[in-house]
């Protein structure tokens, strides 16, 4: 069983170092589209959020706002967010395991099967967490952070 959004050794979550100077360019100056829309023909779309939607968006932003406002490099911020997400998923799966163990409607075989599946999922998440922590350590070393930035990253890492 694999987990979505986990990191593995081939995907550290850090941006790759692709040399875009060798990327071929395309000359599209001679291409015209029939019936192309001109700027004066485009109509805008107005979107309004409900009060609940605004609160939900603010809450989602609030989860990682401390990381985003930390002043740390973007790649380190992304790894810190991934670590938080993995920890949250592990806590959720642990709560699911507790619920399965308390469910009196399940037979012992069903409990064993569900717990096994949840444990396998948690093992995948833990593997992703280990990889993310390794990627964070490597990124922090490569970024040449100041002692204050290292302390900030460590404090953000300790927060759930």
PDB file of C-alpha atoms in Angstrom, residues 44-138:
ATOM      1  CA  UNK A  44     -14.193  39.007 -16.100  1.00  0.00           C
ATOM      2  CA  UNK A  45     -15.524  36.507 -13.625  1.00  0.00           C
ATOM      3  CA  UNK A  46     -16.453  37.653 -10.160  1.00  0.00           C
ATOM      4  CA  UNK A  47     -16.226  35.163  -7.328  1.00  0.00           C
ATOM      5  CA  UNK A  48     -17.565  35.739  -3.858  1.00  0.00           C
ATOM      6  CA  UNK A  49     -17.005  33.434  -0.916  1.00  0.00           C
ATOM      7  CA  UNK A  50     -19.454  32.733   1.839  1.00  0.00           C
ATOM      8  CA  UNK A  51     -18.545  33.542   5.408  1.00  0.00           C
ATOM      9  CA  UNK A  52     -17.790  29.869   6.028  1.00  0.00           C
ATOM     10  CA  UNK A  53     -15.546  29.760   2.950  1.00  0.00           C
ATOM     11  CA  UNK A  54     -13.625  32.821   4.087  1.00  0.00           C
ATOM     12  CA  UNK A  55     -13.156  31.328   7.560  1.00  0.00           C
ATOM     13  CA  UNK A  56     -11.986  28.024   6.088  1.00  0.00           C
ATOM     14  CA  UNK A  57      -9.491  29.785   3.809  1.00  0.00           C
ATOM     15  CA  UNK A  58      -8.176  31.825   6.739  1.00  0.00           C
ATOM     16  CA  UNK A  59      -7.828  28.688   8.871  1.00  0.00           C
ATOM     17  CA  UNK A  60      -5.970  26.846   6.109  1.00  0.00           C
ATOM     18  CA  UNK A  61      -3.586  29.757   5.679  1.00  0.00           C
ATOM     19  CA  UNK A  62      -3.156  29.988   9.433  1.00  0.00           C
ATOM     20  CA  UNK A  63      -1.804  26.441   9.742  1.00  0.00           C
ATOM     21  CA  UNK A  64       1.436  27.282   7.985  1.00  0.00           C
ATOM     22  CA  UNK A  65       1.495  31.055   8.206  1.00  0.00           C
ATOM     23  CA  UNK A  66       4.308  30.896  10.749  1.00  0.00           C
ATOM     24  CA  UNK A  67       6.412  28.939   8.260  1.00  0.00           C
ATOM     25  CA  UNK A  68       5.555  31.308   5.411  1.00  0.00           C
ATOM     26  CA  UNK A  69       6.425  34.364   7.517  1.00  0.00           C
ATOM     27  CA  UNK A  70       9.663  32.851   8.847  1.00  0.00           C
ATOM     28  CA  UNK A  71      11.919  34.348   6.203  1.00  0.00           C
ATOM     29  CA  UNK A  72      13.477  30.942   5.544  1.00  0.00           C
ATOM     30  CA  UNK A  73      14.304  29.897   1.965  1.00  0.00           C
ATOM     31  CA  UNK A  74      11.329  28.573  -0.029  1.00  0.00           C
ATOM     32  CA  UNK A  75      12.647  25.006  -0.312  1.00  0.00           C
ATOM     33  CA  UNK A  76      13.069  24.761   3.457  1.00  0.00           C
ATOM     34  CA  UNK A  77       9.572  26.158   3.977  1.00  0.00           C
ATOM     35  CA  UNK A  78       8.139  23.516   1.655  1.00  0.00           C
ATOM     36  CA  UNK A  79       9.884  20.680   3.498  1.00  0.00           C
ATOM     37  CA  UNK A  80       8.690  22.033   6.856  1.00  0.00           C
ATOM     38  CA  UNK A  81       5.112  22.112   5.526  1.00  0.00           C
ATOM     39  CA  UNK A  82       5.482  18.546   4.231  1.00  0.00           C
ATOM     40  CA  UNK A  83       6.744  17.366   7.629  1.00  0.00           C
ATOM     41  CA  UNK A  84       3.741  18.973   9.338  1.00  0.00           C
ATOM     42  CA  UNK A  85       1.370  17.377   6.849  1.00  0.00           C
ATOM     43  CA  UNK A  86       2.939  13.942   7.359  1.00  0.00           C
ATOM     44  CA  UNK A  87       2.751  14.276  11.149  1.00  0.00           C
ATOM     45  CA  UNK A  88      -0.907  15.269  10.881  1.00  0.00           C
ATOM     46  CA  UNK A  89      -1.663  12.270   8.653  1.00  0.00           C
ATOM     47  CA  UNK A  90       0.113   9.927  11.075  1.00  0.00           C
ATOM     48  CA  UNK A  91      -1.949  11.310  13.975  1.00  0.00           C
ATOM     49  CA  UNK A  92      -5.149  10.827  11.960  1.00  0.00           C
ATOM     50  CA  UNK A  93      -4.282   7.211  11.146  1.00  0.00           C
ATOM     51  CA  UNK A  94      -3.402   6.524  14.776  1.00  0.00           C
ATOM     52  CA  UNK A  95      -6.826   7.877  15.763  1.00  0.00           C
ATOM     53  CA  UNK A  96      -8.404   5.592  13.154  1.00  0.00           C
ATOM     54  CA  UNK A  97      -6.549   2.646  14.703  1.00  0.00           C
ATOM     55  CA  UNK A  98      -7.942   3.561  18.132  1.00  0.00           C
ATOM     56  CA  UNK A  99     -11.454   3.747  16.660  1.00  0.00           C
ATOM     57  CA  UNK A 100     -11.078   0.322  15.044  1.00  0.00           C
ATOM     58  CA  UNK A 101      -9.910  -1.193  18.327  1.00  0.00           C
ATOM     59  CA  UNK A 102     -12.940   0.294  20.150  1.00  0.00           C
ATOM     60  CA  UNK A 103     -15.454  -0.827  17.500  1.00  0.00           C
ATOM     61  CA  UNK A 104     -17.368  -3.731  19.064  1.00  0.00           C
ATOM     62  CA  UNK A 105     -19.248  -4.488  15.834  1.00  0.00           C
ATOM     63  CA  UNK A 106     -16.136  -5.827  14.102  1.00  0.00           C
ATOM     64  CA  UNK A 107     -15.009  -9.424  14.317  1.00  0.00           C
ATOM     65  CA  UNK A 108     -11.450 -10.155  15.474  1.00  0.00           C
ATOM     66  CA  UNK A 109     -10.494 -10.956  11.868  1.00  0.00           C
ATOM     67  CA  UNK A 110     -11.896  -7.658  10.611  1.00  0.00           C
ATOM     68  CA  UNK A 111     -10.082  -5.762  13.347  1.00  0.00           C
ATOM     69  CA  UNK A 112      -6.826  -7.497  12.496  1.00  0.00           C
ATOM     70  CA  UNK A 113      -7.230  -6.762   8.775  1.00  0.00           C
ATOM     71  CA  UNK A 114      -8.111  -3.099   9.308  1.00  0.00           C
ATOM     72  CA  UNK A 115      -5.309  -2.578  11.823  1.00  0.00           C
ATOM     73  CA  UNK A 116      -2.848  -4.217   9.443  1.00  0.00           C
ATOM     74  CA  UNK A 117      -3.860  -1.923   6.611  1.00  0.00           C
ATOM     75  CA  UNK A 118      -3.673   1.151   8.840  1.00  0.00           C
ATOM     76  CA  UNK A 119      -0.280   0.070  10.178  1.00  0.00           C
ATOM     77  CA  UNK A 120       1.051  -0.357   6.653  1.00  0.00           C
ATOM     78  CA  UNK A 121      -0.193   3.122   5.769  1.00  0.00           C
ATOM     79  CA  UNK A 122       1.441   4.564   8.898  1.00  0.00           C
ATOM     80  CA  UNK A 123       4.698   2.795   7.992  1.00  0.00           C
ATOM     81  CA  UNK A 124       4.629   4.505   4.578  1.00  0.00           C
ATOM     82  CA  UNK A 125       3.969   7.856   6.217  1.00  0.00           C
ATOM     83  CA  UNK A 126       6.823   7.288   8.656  1.00  0.00           C
ATOM     84  CA  UNK A 127       9.137   6.489   5.751  1.00  0.00           C
ATOM     85  CA  UNK A 128       8.090   9.737   4.112  1.00  0.00           C
ATOM     86  CA  UNK A 129       8.686  11.588   7.369  1.00  0.00           C
ATOM     87  CA  UNK A 130      12.209  10.171   7.647  1.00  0.00           C
ATOM     88  CA  UNK A 131      12.926  11.180   4.056  1.00  0.00           C
ATOM     89  CA  UNK A 132      11.516  14.672   4.640  1.00  0.00           C
ATOM     90  CA  UNK A 133      13.641  15.132   7.757  1.00  0.00           C
ATOM     91  CA  UNK A 134      16.719  14.053   5.812  1.00  0.00           C
ATOM     92  CA  UNK A 135      15.824  16.454   2.993  1.00  0.00           C
ATOM     93  CA  UNK A 136      15.365  19.271   5.528  1.00  0.00           C
ATOM     94  CA  UNK A 137      18.760  18.617   7.075  1.00  0.00           C
ATOM     95  CA  UNK A 138      20.436  18.549   3.666  1.00  0.00           C
TER      96      UNK A 138
END
